[in-house]
């Protein structure tokens, strides 16, 4: 296609040049002046040089139009593809140093199993001793109320003497001196004497109470000489009676030998400050 276009352009250029040049050539021949010619006898030998023929006018070829290739800017030649870079030589890996031979692992000595000592037998827990329930300790008002009731009963029926009460307590056995010492020592821990009161020797009171074989009270303690205590004008005597009743309640149970229970199942105690002074 490109060659056909180029050929058409060349032929068109030649045709245009002929149309321009031919009228000019005709006009040249028409205006040429007529030169007169004289006939001269020519010798056999002539020394006149023949005139040099006029050179024919050289047809100026019209400048060919720029070819389409010149008119049309030829696109710049495609850049030659850059030569592919030569692949870099792969780095030669340095030869690894020879691994040192592993040291032989130390042979673990089998641990010597220590003989475990035989576990000591666990101590057997001591049996819990259930303390027998104590009778509720009467309050001060209750103790005074009991005393007043006992005084009223003694007025109606009469109060038996101490000897009769002691004989009616059991089968006639009397407490030994050893049992009396044990009883007094035990009561002294719970009783607050009246040595700080005026005339302490006049503040002795007697109480009586009953015990079971375990030394527990079976009934609340009561005053033997309640009439004297309640009817006395001395207020310290009444306080001494209250302290004696409270001590008998707080000291239970009594640690007395059960084989002599017949001697201490009913006890009458004389709380005299001079006897319990320490």
mmCIF file of N, CA and C in Angstrom, residues 70-176:
data_model
loop_
_atom_site.group_PDB
_atom_site.id
_atom_site.type_symbol
_atom_site.label_atom_id
_atom_site.label_comp_id
_atom_site.label_asym_id
_atom_site.label_seq_id
_atom_site.Cartn_x
_atom_site.Cartn_y
_atom_site.Cartn_z
ATOM 1 N N UNK A 70 8.956 12.109 3.245
ATOM 2 C CA UNK A 70 9.495 13.306 3.895
ATOM 3 C C UNK A 70 8.391 14.121 4.532
ATOM 4 N N UNK A 71 7.204 14.193 3.774
ATOM 5 C CA UNK A 71 6.117 15.000 4.327
ATOM 6 C C UNK A 71 5.568 14.418 5.624
ATOM 7 N N UNK A 72 5.452 13.163 5.551
ATOM 8 C CA UNK A 72 4.918 12.508 6.759
ATOM 9 C C UNK A 72 6.086 12.190 7.659
ATOM 10 N N UNK A 73 6.002 12.735 8.759
ATOM 11 C CA UNK A 73 7.080 12.452 9.712
ATOM 12 C C UNK A 73 7.063 10.981 10.028
ATOM 13 N N UNK A 74 8.195 10.485 9.675
ATOM 14 C CA UNK A 74 8.320 9.056 9.999
ATOM 15 C C UNK A 74 8.451 8.903 11.493
ATOM 16 N N UNK A 75 7.713 8.006 11.987
ATOM 17 C CA UNK A 75 7.819 7.817 13.453
ATOM 18 C C UNK A 75 9.213 7.390 13.840
ATOM 19 N N UNK A 76 9.643 7.834 14.962
ATOM 20 C CA UNK A 76 11.001 7.439 15.376
ATOM 21 C C UNK A 76 11.087 5.937 15.455
ATOM 22 N N UNK A 77 12.217 5.490 15.020
ATOM 23 C CA UNK A 77 12.359 4.019 15.068
ATOM 24 C C UNK A 77 12.183 3.507 16.495
ATOM 25 N N UNK A 78 11.544 2.401 16.536
ATOM 26 C CA UNK A 78 11.325 1.800 17.854
ATOM 27 C C UNK A 78 12.657 1.529 18.523
ATOM 28 N N UNK A 79 12.709 1.910 19.804
ATOM 29 C CA UNK A 79 14.006 1.680 20.484
ATOM 30 C C UNK A 79 14.309 0.194 20.498
ATOM 31 N N UNK A 80 15.541 0.023 20.173
ATOM 32 C CA UNK A 80 15.967 -1.385 20.212
ATOM 33 C C UNK A 80 15.848 -1.913 21.635
ATOM 34 N N UNK A 81 15.299 -3.063 21.729
ATOM 35 C CA UNK A 81 15.178 -3.602 23.104
ATOM 36 C C UNK A 81 16.547 -3.757 23.747
ATOM 37 N N UNK A 82 16.531 -3.270 24.962
ATOM 38 C CA UNK A 82 17.791 -3.373 25.696
ATOM 39 C C UNK A 82 18.145 -4.836 25.878
ATOM 40 N N UNK A 83 19.363 -5.065 25.711
ATOM 41 C CA UNK A 83 19.757 -6.483 25.903
ATOM 42 C C UNK A 83 19.517 -6.900 27.355
ATOM 43 N N UNK A 84 18.962 -8.030 27.455
ATOM 44 C CA UNK A 84 18.705 -8.549 28.796
ATOM 45 C C UNK A 84 20.019 -8.655 29.562
ATOM 46 N N UNK A 85 19.953 -8.133 30.808
ATOM 47 C CA UNK A 85 21.216 -8.202 31.576
ATOM 48 C C UNK A 85 21.576 -9.656 31.831
ATOM 49 N N UNK A 86 22.828 -9.786 31.681
ATOM 50 C CA UNK A 86 23.310 -11.145 31.938
ATOM 51 C C UNK A 86 23.034 -11.507 33.401
ATOM 52 N N UNK A 87 22.493 -12.653 33.626
ATOM 53 C CA UNK A 87 22.226 -13.042 35.026
ATOM 54 C C UNK A 87 23.519 -13.076 35.835
ATOM 55 N N UNK A 88 23.356 -12.448 36.967
ATOM 56 C CA UNK A 88 24.530 -12.440 37.842
ATOM 57 C C UNK A 88 24.837 -13.851 38.295
ATOM 58 N N UNK A 89 26.062 -14.094 38.335
ATOM 59 C CA UNK A 89 26.411 -15.470 38.788
ATOM 60 C C UNK A 89 25.989 -15.669 40.239
ATOM 61 N N UNK A 90 25.378 -16.769 40.441
ATOM 62 C CA UNK A 90 24.934 -17.081 41.795
ATOM 63 C C UNK A 90 26.135 -17.133 42.730
ATOM 64 N N UNK A 91 25.963 -16.439 43.887
ATOM 65 C CA UNK A 91 27.111 -16.452 44.818
ATOM 66 C C UNK A 91 27.349 -17.883 45.307
ATOM 67 N N UNK A 92 28.580 -18.138 45.262
ATOM 68 C CA UNK A 92 28.954 -19.477 45.723
ATOM 69 C C UNK A 92 28.910 -19.484 47.249
ATOM 70 N N UNK A 93 28.032 -20.294 47.751
ATOM 71 C CA UNK A 93 27.916 -20.371 49.205
ATOM 72 C C UNK A 93 29.211 -20.927 49.791
ATOM 73 N N UNK A 94 29.673 -20.229 50.829
ATOM 74 C CA UNK A 94 30.912 -20.765 51.435
ATOM 75 C C UNK A 94 30.629 -22.128 52.050
ATOM 76 N N UNK A 95 31.584 -22.875 51.901
ATOM 77 C CA UNK A 95 31.434 -24.219 52.464
ATOM 78 C C UNK A 95 31.305 -24.114 53.988
ATOM 79 N N UNK A 96 30.251 -24.734 54.507
ATOM 80 C CA UNK A 96 30.076 -24.641 55.980
ATOM 81 C C UNK A 96 31.236 -25.318 56.692
ATOM 82 N N UNK A 97 31.535 -24.641 57.793
ATOM 83 C CA UNK A 97 32.592 -25.239 58.604
ATOM 84 C C UNK A 97 32.142 -26.603 59.108
ATOM 85 N N UNK A 98 33.059 -27.385 59.182
ATOM 86 C CA UNK A 98 32.743 -28.736 59.662
ATOM 87 C C UNK A 98 32.254 -28.657 61.104
ATOM 88 N N UNK A 99 31.045 -29.197 61.323
ATOM 89 C CA UNK A 99 30.484 -29.162 62.669
ATOM 90 C C UNK A 99 31.364 -29.973 63.611
ATOM 91 N N UNK A 100 31.596 -29.354 64.778
ATOM 92 C CA UNK A 100 32.402 -30.140 65.734
ATOM 93 C C UNK A 100 31.629 -31.365 66.191
ATOM 94 N N UNK A 101 32.341 -32.347 66.385
ATOM 95 C CA UNK A 101 31.687 -33.578 66.844
ATOM 96 C C UNK A 101 31.072 -33.338 68.225
ATOM 97 N N UNK A 102 29.795 -33.702 68.372
ATOM 98 C CA UNK A 102 29.170 -33.464 69.694
ATOM 99 C C UNK A 102 29.857 -34.265 70.788
ATOM 100 N N UNK A 103 30.002 -33.527 71.881
ATOM 101 C CA UNK A 103 30.611 -34.218 73.016
ATOM 102 C C UNK A 103 29.684 -35.299 73.526
ATOM 103 N N UNK A 104 30.225 -36.361 73.914
ATOM 104 C CA UNK A 104 29.333 -37.430 74.433
ATOM 105 C C UNK A 104 28.605 -36.964 75.675
ATOM 106 N N UNK A 105 27.299 -37.205 75.678
ATOM 107 C CA UNK A 105 26.488 -36.798 76.816
ATOM 108 C C UNK A 105 26.909 -37.581 78.061
ATOM 109 N N UNK A 106 27.002 -36.838 79.163
ATOM 110 C CA UNK A 106 27.381 -37.569 80.392
ATOM 111 C C UNK A 106 26.301 -38.568 80.772
ATOM 112 N N UNK A 107 26.733 -39.651 81.161
ATOM 113 C CA UNK A 107 25.796 -40.707 81.551
ATOM 114 C C UNK A 107 25.236 -40.354 82.920
ATOM 115 N N UNK A 108 23.903 -40.176 82.909
ATOM 116 C CA UNK A 108 23.260 -39.828 84.168
ATOM 117 C C UNK A 108 23.224 -41.044 85.079
ATOM 118 N N UNK A 109 23.709 -40.760 86.252
ATOM 119 C CA UNK A 109 23.675 -41.848 87.222
ATOM 120 C C UNK A 109 22.265 -41.986 87.771
ATOM 121 N N UNK A 110 21.845 -43.158 87.859
ATOM 122 C CA UNK A 110 20.496 -43.404 88.375
ATOM 123 C C UNK A 110 20.427 -42.920 89.816
ATOM 124 N N UNK A 111 19.435 -42.012 90.076
ATOM 125 C CA UNK A 111 19.352 -41.505 91.465
ATOM 126 C C UNK A 111 19.051 -42.630 92.440
ATOM 127 N N UNK A 112 19.753 -42.507 93.496
ATOM 128 C CA UNK A 112 19.550 -43.516 94.533
ATOM 129 C C UNK A 112 18.278 -43.159 95.287
ATOM 130 N N UNK A 113 17.333 -44.002 95.195
ATOM 131 C CA UNK A 113 16.063 -43.741 95.867
ATOM 132 C C UNK A 113 16.239 -43.939 97.371
ATOM 133 N N UNK A 114 15.966 -42.830 98.043
ATOM 134 C CA UNK A 114 16.058 -42.905 99.489
ATOM 135 C C UNK A 114 14.827 -43.614 100.026
ATOM 136 N N UNK A 115 15.091 -44.419 100.933
ATOM 137 C CA UNK A 115 13.973 -45.144 101.519
ATOM 138 C C UNK A 115 13.145 -44.191 102.369
ATOM 139 N N UNK A 116 11.899 -44.102 101.975
ATOM 140 C CA UNK A 116 11.010 -43.209 102.714
ATOM 141 C C UNK A 116 10.713 -43.823 104.078
ATOM 142 N N UNK A 117 10.848 -42.985 105.084
ATOM 143 C CA UNK A 117 10.530 -43.522 106.411
ATOM 144 C C UNK A 117 9.045 -43.846 106.499
ATOM 145 N N UNK A 118 8.790 -44.850 107.179
ATOM 146 C CA UNK A 118 7.394 -45.244 107.343
ATOM 147 C C UNK A 118 6.649 -44.147 108.098
ATOM 148 N N UNK A 119 5.514 -43.775 107.556
ATOM 149 C CA UNK A 119 4.767 -42.689 108.235
ATOM 150 C C UNK A 119 4.373 -43.101 109.642
ATOM 151 N N UNK A 120 4.579 -42.137 110.501
ATOM 152 C CA UNK A 120 4.205 -42.401 111.885
ATOM 153 C C UNK A 120 2.681 -42.483 111.995
ATOM 154 N N UNK A 121 2.231 -43.370 112.772
ATOM 155 C CA UNK A 121 0.762 -43.469 112.911
ATOM 156 C C UNK A 121 0.206 -42.193 113.508
ATOM 157 N N UNK A 122 -0.870 -41.754 112.895
ATOM 158 C CA UNK A 122 -1.491 -40.535 113.385
ATOM 159 C C UNK A 122 -2.048 -40.773 114.781
ATOM 160 N N UNK A 123 -1.806 -39.787 115.625
ATOM 161 C CA UNK A 123 -2.341 -39.960 116.995
ATOM 162 C C UNK A 123 -3.864 -39.989 116.972
ATOM 163 N N UNK A 124 -4.371 -40.889 117.683
ATOM 164 C CA UNK A 124 -5.818 -41.004 117.767
ATOM 165 C C UNK A 124 -6.369 -39.819 118.567
ATOM 166 N N UNK A 125 -7.381 -39.181 117.990
ATOM 167 C CA UNK A 125 -7.944 -38.050 118.756
ATOM 168 C C UNK A 125 -8.563 -38.519 120.056
ATOM 169 N N UNK A 126 -8.311 -37.717 121.060
ATOM 170 C CA UNK A 126 -8.865 -38.057 122.357
ATOM 171 C C UNK A 126 -10.384 -37.933 122.313
ATOM 172 N N UNK A 127 -11.041 -38.869 122.896
ATOM 173 C CA UNK A 127 -12.506 -38.780 122.885
ATOM 174 C C UNK A 127 -12.975 -37.537 123.619
ATOM 175 N N UNK A 128 -13.909 -36.900 122.956
ATOM 176 C CA UNK A 128 -14.438 -35.667 123.542
ATOM 177 C C UNK A 128 -15.373 -36.028 124.691
ATOM 178 N N UNK A 129 -15.012 -35.491 125.800
ATOM 179 C CA UNK A 129 -15.841 -35.760 126.984
ATOM 180 C C UNK A 129 -16.985 -34.756 127.021
ATOM 181 N N UNK A 130 -18.117 -35.286 126.965
ATOM 182 C CA UNK A 130 -19.293 -34.430 127.026
ATOM 183 C C UNK A 130 -19.595 -34.105 128.478
ATOM 184 N N UNK A 131 -19.520 -32.836 128.720
ATOM 185 C CA UNK A 131 -19.807 -32.414 130.073
ATOM 186 C C UNK A 131 -21.310 -32.442 130.300
ATOM 187 N N UNK A 132 -21.719 -33.003 131.389
ATOM 188 C CA UNK A 132 -23.163 -33.005 131.672
ATOM 189 C C UNK A 132 -23.672 -31.590 131.850
ATOM 190 N N UNK A 133 -24.835 -31.396 131.378
ATOM 191 C CA UNK A 133 -25.426 -30.068 131.464
ATOM 192 C C UNK A 133 -25.637 -29.676 132.916
ATOM 193 N N UNK A 134 -25.199 -28.480 133.208
ATOM 194 C CA UNK A 134 -25.388 -27.954 134.549
ATOM 195 C C UNK A 134 -26.762 -27.296 134.650
ATOM 196 N N UNK A 135 -27.336 -27.357 135.812
ATOM 197 C CA UNK A 135 -28.578 -26.590 135.976
ATOM 198 C C UNK A 135 -28.277 -25.108 135.854
ATOM 199 N N UNK A 136 -29.191 -24.405 135.238
ATOM 200 C CA UNK A 136 -28.991 -22.977 135.024
ATOM 201 C C UNK A 136 -28.757 -22.278 136.347
ATOM 202 N N UNK A 137 -27.720 -21.402 136.321
ATOM 203 C CA UNK A 137 -27.412 -20.674 137.554
ATOM 204 C C UNK A 137 -28.490 -19.640 137.805
ATOM 205 N N UNK A 138 -29.094 -19.680 138.944
ATOM 206 C CA UNK A 138 -30.173 -18.710 139.209
ATOM 207 C C UNK A 138 -29.618 -17.309 139.324
ATOM 208 N N UNK A 139 -30.402 -16.377 138.861
ATOM 209 C CA UNK A 139 -30.013 -14.976 138.990
ATOM 210 C C UNK A 139 -30.145 -14.539 140.454
ATOM 211 N N UNK A 140 -29.671 -13.345 140.730
ATOM 212 C CA UNK A 140 -29.724 -12.828 142.098
ATOM 213 C C UNK A 140 -31.164 -12.696 142.572
ATOM 214 N N UNK A 141 -32.051 -12.247 141.663
ATOM 215 C CA UNK A 141 -33.462 -12.127 142.052
ATOM 216 C C UNK A 141 -34.064 -13.495 142.356
ATOM 217 N N UNK A 142 -33.683 -14.521 141.526
ATOM 218 C CA UNK A 142 -34.215 -15.866 141.788
ATOM 219 C C UNK A 142 -33.711 -16.395 143.130
ATOM 220 N N UNK A 143 -32.423 -16.174 143.386
ATOM 221 C CA UNK A 143 -31.904 -16.666 144.674
ATOM 222 C C UNK A 143 -32.597 -16.000 145.846
ATOM 223 N N UNK A 144 -32.828 -14.712 145.752
ATOM 224 C CA UNK A 144 -33.498 -14.018 146.840
ATOM 225 C C UNK A 144 -34.947 -14.475 146.963
ATOM 226 N N UNK A 145 -35.585 -14.740 145.801
ATOM 227 C CA UNK A 145 -36.961 -15.226 145.849
ATOM 228 C C UNK A 145 -37.036 -16.602 146.499
ATOM 229 N N UNK A 146 -36.046 -17.468 146.178
ATOM 230 C CA UNK A 146 -36.026 -18.787 146.819
ATOM 231 C C UNK A 146 -35.840 -18.665 148.325
ATOM 232 N N UNK A 147 -35.000 -17.719 148.713
ATOM 233 C CA UNK A 147 -34.754 -17.537 150.149
ATOM 234 C C UNK A 147 -36.026 -17.091 150.854
ATOM 235 N N UNK A 148 -36.746 -16.142 150.222
ATOM 236 C CA UNK A 148 -37.964 -15.654 150.851
ATOM 237 C C UNK A 148 -39.011 -16.769 150.966
ATOM 238 N N UNK A 149 -39.118 -17.587 149.887
ATOM 239 C CA UNK A 149 -40.085 -18.691 149.958
ATOM 240 C C UNK A 149 -39.693 -19.697 151.033
ATOM 241 N N UNK A 150 -38.378 -19.953 151.117
ATOM 242 C CA UNK A 150 -37.933 -20.901 152.146
ATOM 243 C C UNK A 150 -38.172 -20.359 153.545
ATOM 244 N N UNK A 151 -38.026 -19.035 153.700
ATOM 245 C CA UNK A 151 -38.294 -18.439 155.021
ATOM 246 C C UNK A 151 -39.763 -18.574 155.385
ATOM 247 N N UNK A 152 -40.626 -18.378 154.351
ATOM 248 C CA UNK A 152 -42.068 -18.494 154.620
ATOM 249 C C UNK A 152 -42.422 -19.922 155.007
ATOM 250 N N UNK A 153 -41.814 -20.904 154.299
ATOM 251 C CA UNK A 153 -42.092 -22.300 154.628
ATOM 252 C C UNK A 153 -41.584 -22.647 156.036
ATOM 253 N N UNK A 154 -40.435 -22.095 156.387
ATOM 254 C CA UNK A 154 -39.873 -22.397 157.705
ATOM 255 C C UNK A 154 -40.734 -21.823 158.810
ATOM 256 N N UNK A 155 -41.371 -20.721 158.547
ATOM 257 C CA UNK A 155 -42.256 -20.137 159.561
ATOM 258 C C UNK A 155 -43.500 -21.011 159.762
ATOM 259 N N UNK A 156 -44.016 -21.564 158.660
ATOM 260 C CA UNK A 156 -45.232 -22.386 158.777
ATOM 261 C C UNK A 156 -44.937 -23.763 159.372
ATOM 262 N N UNK A 157 -43.827 -24.372 158.933
ATOM 263 C CA UNK A 157 -43.547 -25.752 159.327
ATOM 264 C C UNK A 157 -42.486 -25.837 160.414
ATOM 265 N N UNK A 158 -41.747 -24.810 160.604
ATOM 266 C CA UNK A 158 -40.641 -24.874 161.551
ATOM 267 C C UNK A 158 -39.413 -25.407 160.845
ATOM 268 N N UNK A 159 -38.244 -24.929 161.182
ATOM 269 C CA UNK A 159 -36.996 -25.319 160.548
ATOM 270 C C UNK A 159 -36.307 -26.385 161.347
ATOM 271 N N UNK A 160 -36.059 -27.584 160.793
ATOM 272 C CA UNK A 160 -35.349 -28.610 161.548
ATOM 273 C C UNK A 160 -33.923 -28.189 161.775
ATOM 274 N N UNK A 161 -33.337 -28.674 162.839
ATOM 275 C CA UNK A 161 -31.958 -28.272 163.134
ATOM 276 C C UNK A 161 -31.001 -28.930 162.149
ATOM 277 N N UNK A 162 -29.786 -28.470 162.205
ATOM 278 C CA UNK A 162 -28.784 -28.928 161.250
ATOM 279 C C UNK A 162 -28.466 -30.388 161.431
ATOM 280 N N UNK A 163 -28.448 -30.849 162.636
ATOM 281 C CA UNK A 163 -28.131 -32.253 162.882
ATOM 282 C C UNK A 163 -29.135 -33.171 162.239
ATOM 283 N N UNK A 164 -30.442 -32.851 162.328
ATOM 284 C CA UNK A 164 -31.455 -33.684 161.699
ATOM 285 C C UNK A 164 -31.299 -33.686 160.191
ATOM 286 N N UNK A 165 -31.023 -32.505 159.585
ATOM 287 C CA UNK A 165 -30.842 -32.440 158.139
ATOM 288 C C UNK A 165 -29.660 -33.299 157.710
ATOM 289 N N UNK A 166 -28.590 -33.237 158.434
ATOM 290 C CA UNK A 166 -27.408 -33.993 158.037
ATOM 291 C C UNK A 166 -27.658 -35.482 158.151
ATOM 292 N N UNK A 167 -28.419 -35.893 159.169
ATOM 293 C CA UNK A 167 -28.693 -37.330 159.313
ATOM 294 C C UNK A 167 -29.679 -37.813 158.264
ATOM 295 N N UNK A 168 -30.612 -36.960 157.858
ATOM 296 C CA UNK A 168 -31.587 -37.371 156.851
ATOM 297 C C UNK A 168 -31.034 -37.325 155.440
ATOM 298 N N UNK A 169 -29.832 -36.841 155.243
ATOM 299 C CA UNK A 169 -29.267 -36.706 153.898
ATOM 300 C C UNK A 169 -28.916 -38.036 153.303
ATOM 301 N N UNK A 170 -28.602 -39.048 154.069
ATOM 302 C CA UNK A 170 -28.187 -40.309 153.485
ATOM 303 C C UNK A 170 -28.375 -41.436 154.454
ATOM 304 N N UNK A 171 -27.430 -42.310 154.413
ATOM 305 C CA UNK A 171 -27.544 -43.514 155.244
ATOM 306 C C UNK A 171 -26.747 -43.379 156.527
ATOM 307 N N UNK A 172 -26.512 -42.127 156.975
ATOM 308 C CA UNK A 172 -25.873 -41.930 158.256
ATOM 309 C C UNK A 172 -24.373 -41.836 158.170
ATOM 310 N N UNK A 173 -23.745 -41.934 156.978
ATOM 311 C CA UNK A 173 -22.292 -41.856 156.876
ATOM 312 C C UNK A 173 -21.860 -40.408 156.891
ATOM 313 N N UNK A 174 -20.805 -40.094 157.594
ATOM 314 C CA UNK A 174 -20.252 -38.748 157.663
ATOM 315 C C UNK A 174 -19.058 -38.640 156.716
ATOM 316 N N UNK A 175 -18.817 -37.412 156.195
ATOM 317 C CA UNK A 175 -17.674 -37.173 155.311
ATOM 318 C C UNK A 175 -16.390 -37.252 156.121
ATOM 319 N N UNK A 176 -15.430 -37.869 155.533
ATOM 320 C CA UNK A 176 -14.119 -37.945 156.191
ATOM 321 C C UNK A 176 -13.425 -36.601 156.096
#
